[in-house]
Short mmCIF file of C-alpha atoms and ligand atoms in Angstrom, two decimals:
data_model
loop_
_atom_site.label_atom_id
_atom_site.label_comp_id
_atom_site.label_asym_id
_atom_site.label_seq_id
_atom_site.Cartn_x
_atom_site.Cartn_y
_atom_site.Cartn_z
CA MET U 570 34.23 -5.62 -19.17
CA LYS U 571 30.58 -4.06 -19.95
CA ILE U 572 27.89 -5.06 -17.90
CA PHE U 573 24.33 -4.72 -18.38
CA VAL U 574 22.21 -4.42 -14.93
CA VAL U 575 18.67 -5.32 -15.23
CA ASN U 576 15.92 -4.40 -12.40
CA SER U 577 12.65 -5.90 -13.98
CA GLY U 578 9.67 -4.76 -12.08
CA SER U 579 5.85 -5.91 -12.74
CA SER U 580 5.38 -2.94 -15.18
CA SER U 581 8.54 -1.36 -15.37
CA LEU U 582 12.35 -2.06 -16.46
CA LYS U 583 15.21 -0.37 -15.09
CA TYR U 584 18.75 -0.64 -16.52
CA GLN U 585 22.10 0.43 -16.88
CA LEU U 586 25.03 -0.23 -18.72
CA LEU U 587 28.66 -0.10 -16.67
CA ASP U 588 32.09 -0.01 -18.01
CA MET U 589 33.56 -2.13 -15.27
CA ASP U 590 37.20 -1.32 -16.21
CA ASN U 591 36.69 2.54 -15.38
CA GLY U 592 33.50 2.24 -13.48
CA ALA U 593 31.77 4.71 -16.00
CA VAL U 594 27.91 4.53 -16.41
CA MET U 595 27.51 4.29 -20.22
CA ALA U 596 23.69 4.71 -20.00
CA THR U 597 20.91 4.42 -17.46
CA GLY U 598 17.15 3.99 -18.37
CA LEU U 599 13.64 3.20 -17.35
CA VAL U 600 10.77 1.77 -19.39
CA GLU U 601 7.46 2.29 -17.57
CA ARG U 602 4.04 1.15 -17.89
CA ILE U 603 4.76 -2.27 -19.89
CA GLY U 604 1.39 -3.92 -20.71
CA ASP U 605 -0.62 -0.45 -20.70
CA ALA U 606 -2.04 1.18 -23.99
CA MET U 607 1.03 3.68 -23.76
CA GLY U 608 4.29 3.55 -22.19
CA LYS U 609 7.46 5.47 -21.84
CA VAL U 610 11.20 4.98 -21.96
CA SER U 611 13.84 7.46 -20.76
CA GLN U 612 17.56 6.86 -21.35
CA LYS U 613 20.59 8.97 -20.22
CA SER U 614 23.67 8.17 -21.95
CA TRP U 615 26.97 9.08 -20.18
CA PRO U 616 25.23 10.88 -17.24
CA GLY U 617 27.19 13.58 -15.39
CA THR U 618 29.73 13.78 -18.14
CA GLU U 619 30.27 16.30 -21.18
CA ARG U 620 28.48 14.08 -23.40
CA GLU U 621 25.45 13.47 -21.53
CA ALA U 622 22.64 13.08 -23.55
CA GLU U 623 18.80 12.40 -22.80
CA VAL U 624 16.40 10.65 -24.80
CA GLU U 625 12.55 10.01 -24.21
CA ARG U 626 9.97 8.27 -25.94
CA GLU U 627 6.33 7.67 -25.53
CA VAL U 628 6.05 3.85 -27.07
CA ALA U 629 3.60 0.93 -26.33
CA PHE U 630 5.16 -2.12 -24.74
CA PRO U 631 2.81 -5.04 -24.73
CA ASP U 632 5.31 -6.71 -22.65
CA HIS U 633 8.96 -7.06 -21.23
CA ARG U 634 10.12 -8.67 -24.30
CA ALA U 635 9.00 -5.45 -26.54
CA ALA U 636 10.82 -3.20 -23.80
CA MET U 637 13.98 -5.24 -23.76
CA HIS U 638 14.16 -4.92 -27.80
CA THR U 639 13.51 -1.18 -27.40
CA VAL U 640 16.48 -0.84 -24.57
CA VAL U 641 18.67 -2.70 -26.90
CA ASP U 642 17.96 -0.65 -29.66
CA LEU U 643 18.53 2.41 -27.37
CA VAL U 644 21.65 1.31 -26.24
CA THR U 645 23.14 0.35 -29.77
CA GLY U 646 21.12 2.91 -31.89
CA ALA U 647 23.18 5.09 -34.09
CA ASP U 648 21.86 8.23 -32.42
CA THR U 649 21.30 7.39 -29.03
CA GLY U 650 23.55 4.44 -28.87
CA VAL U 651 26.77 3.97 -26.39
CA ILE U 652 27.85 0.59 -28.00
CA ALA U 653 28.06 -0.48 -31.69
CA SER U 654 26.14 -3.86 -30.85
CA SER U 655 24.86 -5.89 -27.96
CA ALA U 656 27.82 -8.33 -28.66
CA GLU U 657 29.78 -5.85 -26.66
CA ILE U 658 28.06 -6.60 -23.54
CA ASN U 659 30.06 -9.09 -21.55
CA ALA U 660 27.52 -10.08 -18.84
CA ILE U 661 24.20 -9.19 -17.22
CA GLY U 662 23.50 -8.73 -13.69
CA HIS U 663 19.69 -9.13 -12.59
CA ARG U 664 18.21 -8.08 -9.48
CA VAL U 665 16.26 -10.37 -7.87
CA VAL U 666 14.45 -9.77 -4.61
CA GLN U 667 13.88 -12.94 -2.87
CA GLY U 668 16.39 -15.68 -2.78
CA GLY U 669 14.58 -17.52 -0.10
CA GLU U 670 16.71 -20.18 1.63
CA THR U 671 17.72 -21.81 -1.67
CA LEU U 672 19.52 -19.05 -2.90
CA PHE U 673 22.00 -17.26 -0.62
CA LYS U 674 24.39 -15.65 -2.93
CA SER U 675 24.80 -14.01 -6.12
CA THR U 676 24.93 -16.86 -8.71
CA LEU U 677 25.07 -17.74 -12.44
CA ILE U 678 21.93 -18.29 -13.81
CA ASP U 679 20.82 -21.71 -15.38
CA ASP U 680 17.68 -23.61 -15.56
CA ASP U 681 18.05 -25.04 -12.17
CA VAL U 682 18.59 -21.09 -10.45
CA VAL U 683 15.37 -20.03 -12.66
CA GLU U 684 13.65 -23.14 -11.19
CA LYS U 685 14.64 -21.98 -7.70
CA ILE U 686 13.62 -18.35 -8.35
CA ARG U 687 10.52 -19.39 -9.34
CA GLU U 688 10.04 -21.93 -6.19
CA ASN U 689 10.56 -18.67 -4.16
CA CYS U 690 7.79 -16.64 -5.78
CA HIS U 691 5.44 -17.48 -3.26
CA LEU U 692 7.51 -15.60 -0.80
CA SER U 693 7.74 -12.37 -2.84
CA PRO U 694 4.65 -12.73 -5.14
CA LEU U 695 4.76 -8.87 -6.07
CA HIS U 696 8.78 -9.18 -7.00
CA ASN U 697 10.09 -12.29 -8.11
CA PRO U 698 7.70 -13.11 -10.89
CA ALA U 699 8.50 -9.73 -12.37
CA ASN U 700 12.18 -10.38 -11.82
CA LEU U 701 11.91 -13.77 -13.56
CA VAL U 702 10.22 -12.42 -16.71
CA GLY U 703 13.34 -9.77 -17.19
CA ILE U 704 15.56 -12.81 -16.72
CA GLU U 705 13.73 -15.04 -19.24
CA VAL U 706 13.74 -12.26 -21.81
CA ALA U 707 17.29 -11.47 -21.37
CA ARG U 708 18.34 -15.08 -21.39
CA GLU U 709 16.53 -15.16 -24.79
CA LEU U 710 17.91 -12.05 -26.45
CA PHE U 711 21.44 -12.42 -25.04
CA ALA U 712 21.87 -16.12 -25.58
CA GLY U 713 25.35 -17.43 -24.64
CA VAL U 714 26.17 -14.07 -22.61
CA PRO U 715 26.73 -15.05 -18.89
CA GLN U 716 23.82 -13.76 -16.64
CA VAL U 717 23.87 -13.55 -12.63
CA ALA U 718 21.22 -13.13 -10.24
CA VAL U 719 21.96 -10.69 -7.17
CA PHE U 720 19.72 -11.18 -4.37
CA ASP U 721 17.89 -8.47 -2.08
CA THR U 722 18.14 -10.99 0.49
CA GLU U 723 21.67 -11.71 0.24
CA PHE U 724 23.41 -9.36 2.73
CA HIS U 725 21.11 -10.78 5.38
CA GLN U 726 21.92 -14.30 5.16
CA THR U 727 24.13 -14.09 8.01
CA MET U 728 21.56 -13.24 10.38
CA PRO U 729 21.42 -16.07 13.20
CA ALA U 730 18.30 -17.82 13.74
CA GLU U 731 17.86 -16.14 16.94
CA ALA U 732 17.19 -12.92 14.58
CA PHE U 733 15.61 -14.56 11.77
CA MET U 734 13.11 -16.60 13.52
CA TYR U 735 9.72 -15.54 14.31
CA PRO U 736 8.17 -16.84 17.68
CA ILE U 737 5.43 -18.62 15.94
CA PRO U 738 4.84 -22.46 15.73
CA TYR U 739 8.18 -23.81 14.65
CA GLU U 740 6.39 -26.14 12.17
CA LEU U 741 5.47 -22.88 9.99
CA TYR U 742 8.89 -22.13 9.37
CA GLU U 743 9.61 -25.72 8.40
CA GLU U 744 6.70 -25.89 6.16
CA LEU U 745 6.26 -22.60 4.72
CA LYS U 746 9.71 -20.78 5.34
CA ILE U 747 8.07 -18.06 7.46
CA ARG U 748 11.10 -16.14 8.94
CA ARG U 749 12.96 -12.65 8.42
CA TYR U 750 14.62 -12.47 5.06
CA GLY U 751 14.81 -8.57 5.07
CA PHE U 752 15.71 -6.73 1.70
CA HIS U 753 17.70 -3.51 0.41
CA GLY U 754 20.46 -5.99 1.10
CA THR U 755 22.42 -4.65 -2.02
CA SER U 756 22.44 -1.29 -0.69
CA HIS U 757 23.19 -2.13 2.93
CA ARG U 758 26.10 -4.11 1.85
CA TYR U 759 27.26 -1.33 -0.49
CA VAL U 760 27.24 1.45 2.02
CA ALA U 761 28.75 -0.98 4.61
CA GLN U 762 31.54 -1.65 2.38
CA GLN U 763 32.11 2.26 1.63
CA ALA U 764 31.60 3.23 5.18
CA ALA U 765 34.58 0.54 6.14
CA ALA U 766 36.71 2.50 3.64
CA MET U 767 36.04 5.74 4.83
CA LEU U 768 36.72 4.78 8.45
CA GLY U 769 40.03 3.21 7.18
CA LYS U 770 39.04 -0.31 8.54
CA ALA U 771 38.81 -3.82 7.09
CA GLU U 772 35.05 -4.71 5.94
CA ASP U 773 35.20 -7.45 8.55
CA GLU U 774 36.10 -4.89 11.33
CA VAL U 775 33.16 -2.81 11.54
CA ASN U 776 30.27 -2.41 13.33
CA LEU U 777 27.68 -0.39 11.83
CA VAL U 778 23.92 0.57 11.72
CA THR U 779 22.75 1.34 8.19
CA LEU U 780 19.70 3.39 7.72
CA HIS U 781 18.08 2.95 4.09
CA LEU U 782 15.37 5.63 4.03
CA GLY U 783 13.61 5.87 0.58
CA ASN U 784 10.26 5.38 -0.34
CA GLY U 785 10.81 1.83 1.26
CA CYS U 786 12.57 2.04 4.59
CA SER U 787 14.93 -0.45 6.24
CA MET U 788 17.79 -0.70 8.68
CA ALA U 789 20.55 -3.15 9.40
CA ALA U 790 22.53 -4.15 12.27
CA VAL U 791 26.50 -5.02 10.93
CA ARG U 792 28.60 -6.60 13.38
CA GLY U 793 32.04 -7.03 12.15
CA GLY U 794 30.79 -6.34 8.38
CA LYS U 795 28.42 -9.09 8.82
CA CYS U 796 24.57 -8.28 8.80
CA ILE U 797 23.33 -9.39 12.19
CA ASP U 798 19.50 -8.14 12.04
CA THR U 799 17.40 -6.14 9.69
CA SER U 800 13.94 -4.34 10.22
CA MET U 801 12.23 -5.82 7.11
CA GLY U 802 10.88 -9.27 7.41
CA LEU U 803 9.36 -12.07 5.57
CA THR U 804 7.83 -9.35 3.29
CA PRO U 805 9.20 -5.50 2.85
CA LEU U 806 6.41 -4.38 5.14
CA ALA U 807 7.91 -4.87 8.67
CA GLY U 808 10.14 -2.63 10.65
CA VAL U 809 10.68 1.20 10.45
CA MET U 810 7.66 3.57 9.26
CA MET U 811 7.71 4.16 5.58
CA GLY U 812 6.28 6.37 2.78
CA THR U 813 2.94 4.31 2.14
CA ARG U 814 3.88 1.11 4.37
CA SER U 815 3.09 0.84 8.01
CA GLY U 816 6.14 -0.85 9.27
CA ASP U 817 5.97 -2.63 12.61
CA ILE U 818 2.19 -2.68 14.03
CA ASP U 819 0.54 -4.83 16.72
CA PRO U 820 -0.32 -7.91 14.39
CA ALA U 821 -3.46 -8.53 15.74
CA ILE U 822 -4.76 -5.01 14.18
CA LEU U 823 -5.20 -7.24 10.91
CA PRO U 824 -7.96 -9.82 12.38
CA PHE U 825 -9.45 -6.80 14.18
CA LEU U 826 -9.93 -4.69 10.99
CA MET U 827 -11.07 -7.61 9.18
CA LYS U 828 -13.88 -7.96 11.88
CA GLU U 829 -14.67 -4.52 12.43
CA LYS U 830 -14.77 -3.30 9.02
CA GLY U 831 -15.68 -6.25 7.36
CA LEU U 832 -12.57 -6.14 4.94
CA SER U 833 -11.21 -8.96 3.01
CA MET U 834 -7.25 -9.95 3.52
CA ASP U 835 -6.34 -8.39 0.13
CA GLU U 836 -7.94 -5.07 1.39
CA VAL U 837 -6.15 -5.16 4.86
CA ASP U 838 -3.02 -5.71 2.97
CA SER U 839 -3.74 -2.86 0.63
CA ILE U 840 -4.03 -0.63 3.57
CA LEU U 841 -0.91 -1.25 5.24
CA ASN U 842 1.54 -1.63 2.18
CA LYS U 843 -0.25 1.35 0.36
CA GLN U 844 -2.23 3.59 2.39
CA SER U 845 -0.25 3.47 5.52
CA GLY U 846 3.16 5.18 6.80
CA LEU U 847 3.75 8.67 5.85
CA LYS U 848 0.91 8.66 3.82
CA GLY U 849 -1.53 7.14 6.00
CA ILE U 850 -1.00 9.88 8.84
CA CYS U 851 -0.82 12.95 6.76
CA GLY U 852 -1.89 11.90 3.18
CA MET U 853 1.60 12.53 1.74
CA ASN U 854 4.35 10.30 0.98
CA ASP U 855 7.17 12.55 -0.17
CA MET U 856 8.95 13.69 2.89
CA ARG U 857 9.75 17.32 0.80
CA ASP U 858 6.20 17.93 0.55
CA ILE U 859 5.40 16.77 4.15
CA HIS U 860 8.12 19.08 5.72
CA SER U 861 6.77 22.16 3.65
CA ALA U 862 3.31 21.31 4.75
CA ALA U 863 4.77 20.88 8.45
CA GLU U 864 6.45 24.46 8.13
CA LYS U 865 2.83 25.51 7.28
CA GLY U 866 1.32 24.31 10.38
CA ASP U 867 -0.06 21.11 9.04
CA LYS U 868 -0.17 19.13 12.23
CA LYS U 869 -0.56 15.67 10.57
CA ALA U 870 2.55 16.40 8.43
CA ALA U 871 4.38 17.45 11.69
CA LEU U 872 2.99 14.33 13.77
CA ALA U 873 4.29 12.05 10.63
CA VAL U 874 7.61 13.27 10.75
CA ASP U 875 7.69 13.07 14.54
CA MET U 876 6.56 9.27 14.23
CA PHE U 877 8.89 8.49 11.51
CA VAL U 878 12.03 9.85 13.32
CA TYR U 879 10.86 8.34 16.81
CA ARG U 880 10.52 4.95 15.13
CA ILE U 881 13.81 4.85 13.51
CA LYS U 882 15.51 6.11 16.84
CA LYS U 883 14.25 3.22 18.85
CA TYR U 884 15.92 0.80 16.04
CA ILE U 885 18.85 2.43 16.48
CA GLY U 886 18.61 1.82 20.21
CA ALA U 887 17.82 -1.70 19.71
CA TYR U 888 20.45 -2.52 17.06
CA TYR U 889 23.35 -0.50 19.23
CA ALA U 890 22.48 -3.13 21.63
CA VAL U 891 23.42 -5.92 19.49
CA THR U 892 26.14 -4.57 17.36
CA GLY U 893 28.61 -4.10 20.03
CA PRO U 894 30.50 -0.79 20.31
CA LEU U 895 29.48 1.29 17.41
CA ASP U 896 31.69 2.73 14.57
CA ALA U 897 29.16 4.43 12.80
CA LEU U 898 25.51 5.28 11.66
CA VAL U 899 25.16 5.27 7.86
CA PHE U 900 22.46 6.99 6.04
CA THR U 901 21.32 6.55 2.66
CA ALA U 902 18.66 6.37 -0.02
CA GLY U 903 16.51 9.32 -0.91
CA ILE U 904 15.60 10.73 2.47
CA GLY U 905 19.05 9.38 3.87
CA GLU U 906 20.99 11.21 1.45
CA ASN U 907 18.92 14.14 1.03
CA ASP U 908 17.10 15.26 4.01
CA GLU U 909 18.95 17.08 6.61
CA ILE U 910 16.14 17.73 8.80
CA VAL U 911 15.46 13.78 9.27
CA ARG U 912 19.22 13.24 9.60
CA ALA U 913 19.36 15.84 12.42
CA ARG U 914 16.44 14.68 13.98
CA VAL U 915 16.91 11.00 14.15
CA CYS U 916 20.72 12.02 15.62
CA ALA U 917 19.32 14.54 18.13
CA ASN U 918 19.40 13.66 21.87
CA LEU U 919 21.88 10.60 21.50
CA GLU U 920 24.91 12.38 23.00
CA HIS U 921 24.71 9.60 25.96
CA LEU U 922 25.15 6.85 22.97
CA GLY U 923 28.32 8.90 21.76
CA ILE U 924 26.15 10.07 18.88
CA SER U 925 26.52 13.59 18.08
CA ILE U 926 25.86 15.40 14.66
CA ASP U 927 27.47 18.59 13.27
CA THR U 928 24.85 21.07 12.12
CA ALA U 929 26.83 22.66 9.18
CA ARG U 930 28.45 19.47 7.98
CA ASN U 931 24.89 17.86 8.01
CA ALA U 932 23.43 20.68 6.18
CA GLY U 933 22.36 20.14 2.43
CA ARG U 934 21.90 17.24 0.17
CA LYS U 935 24.67 14.70 -0.01
CA LYS U 936 26.02 13.72 -3.68
CA ILE U 937 28.91 12.20 -2.38
CA ALA U 938 30.15 10.34 0.87
CA THR U 939 30.20 12.85 3.85
CA ALA U 940 30.96 12.58 7.31
CA VAL U 941 28.60 14.70 9.45
CA GLN U 942 29.32 13.98 12.77
CA ALA U 943 30.68 16.32 15.34
CA ASP U 944 34.25 16.63 16.54
CA GLY U 945 34.47 14.48 19.82
CA SER U 946 31.65 12.16 18.42
CA LYS U 947 32.34 8.58 19.46
CA VAL U 948 30.27 7.16 16.97
CA ALA U 949 30.69 8.28 13.13
CA ILE U 950 27.80 9.87 11.13
CA LEU U 951 28.01 9.09 7.57
CA VAL U 952 26.11 10.00 4.69
CA ILE U 953 26.53 7.54 1.67
CA PRO U 954 24.88 7.78 -1.65
CA THR U 955 23.65 4.21 -2.51
CA ASN U 956 24.20 2.50 -5.85
CA GLU U 957 22.67 -0.64 -6.28
CA GLU U 958 23.30 -1.10 -9.82
CA LEU U 959 27.22 -0.58 -9.36
CA ALA U 960 26.87 -3.11 -6.60
CA ILE U 961 24.99 -5.50 -8.72
CA ALA U 962 27.59 -5.10 -11.29
CA LYS U 963 30.23 -5.66 -9.06
CA ALA U 964 28.43 -8.68 -7.59
CA THR U 965 28.18 -9.72 -11.25
CA LEU U 966 31.76 -9.39 -11.97
CA SER U 967 33.00 -11.30 -8.94
CA VAL U 968 30.57 -14.53 -9.84
CA LEU U 969 32.21 -14.30 -13.25
CA LYS U 970 35.55 -14.40 -11.57
P1 ADP E 112 12.73 4.22 -3.55
O1 ADP E 112 12.38 3.49 -2.46
O2 ADP E 112 11.54 4.40 -4.44
O3 ADP E 112 14.15 4.03 -4.55
P2 ADP E 112 14.24 6.97 -3.24
O4 ADP E 112 15.46 5.91 -2.28
O5 ADP E 112 14.61 7.27 -4.46
O6 ADP E 112 12.84 5.76 -3.03
O7 ADP E 112 13.65 7.89 -2.03
C1 ADP E 112 12.43 8.66 -2.59
C2 ADP E 112 12.27 9.32 -1.15
O8 ADP E 112 13.07 10.44 -1.07
C3 ADP E 112 10.88 10.42 -1.51
O9 ADP E 112 9.81 10.07 -1.43
C4 ADP E 112 11.26 11.57 -0.87
O10 ADP E 112 10.45 11.32 0.02
C5 ADP E 112 12.92 11.50 -0.45
N1 ADP E 112 13.55 12.50 -0.86
C6 ADP E 112 14.31 12.67 -2.03
N2 ADP E 112 14.88 14.09 -2.42
C7 ADP E 112 14.59 14.70 -1.29
C8 ADP E 112 15.03 15.67 -0.26
N3 ADP E 112 15.81 16.77 -1.19
N4 ADP E 112 14.48 16.08 0.71
C9 ADP E 112 13.67 15.39 1.33
N5 ADP E 112 13.44 14.06 0.87
C10 ADP E 112 13.64 13.82 -0.41
#
């Protein structure tokens, strides 16, 4: 069973071809700058094996259709290919960011589902339209191949109303569906399942706080294997501090900024999404650069890390209060998997909560799932590399079954 996973962005297309019979990644690639005068496609076939091969090409992609054609050529090509023809692809799994309240679990795509994804576009104007383009092109190119939509919001659908409702007039929820949806759900679910396996418990028995810390950052409170709260909200702007997004701030800062600086709504939106977070404080959003600047005495870089860590700690406290006895903290994504400094500082001085990290075990980047808590720590501390493509492929497979 070969599953093609597609993550279509506004100007990019990420893909992976997986052989689900043995879990092997056959090819993984990225098309960038779709719609620009010149774009780029890069593909790795059989990554991490002796057969690994890489190809990179500068090509202009006028649209997603052109991008998808090139991708099909690459995965089937005589010199770059991993399959003889696209007919070998049994199913396609699409990442869709926002399922809203009408699409709450992975589902086989038909015209009705496409329409519902379209209806949810106003909730995720940056992502859903781009996801839809990928779906439409793939349905055209792979007519007859079953296609499945897997939603970022899916894992969070189990949140109770007290967690997903905002304390604003109820009619706004009814009219506009303004509520907490949460994102990165595929990643939170994947690491929660892996964590249960590592702990030797059933999936519905674990209480966890999962920390997806990449450029975008979110956390989830998991009780009995189900998400009961998450830090992102109606949009991915809410929650912990991120690379360029502010995370939680006093909402009155928006009108204040508009009034004091004469900014438009779009300008304020852009400040909070693109010029805030780590970047807003110290001018950098890659944690590696920030650490090295802080080491050289850059005070703003040091402050950015202090704030980043402090805000995560507060969420751990809040979520610990609602998960019940905690089995594990689970770190994942770029920073969570690779940054021993952030992990150590997030877990520092939490011994009173039964959380105690082991310096030696925590050291270094983690390419495989690793337990890093100290002996005697009541709560396990797990670093689990996320794998959203595999999770989407698995979800696709289970829909087909
Ligand atoms: P995205 O949200 O774009 O998928 P990733 O999960 O790939 O992000 O995470 C990207 C971030 O991970 C980078 O911005 C960088 O700050 C961080 N990162 C990656 N490698 C390391 C490392 N070795 N040490 C510290 N931070 C790292």
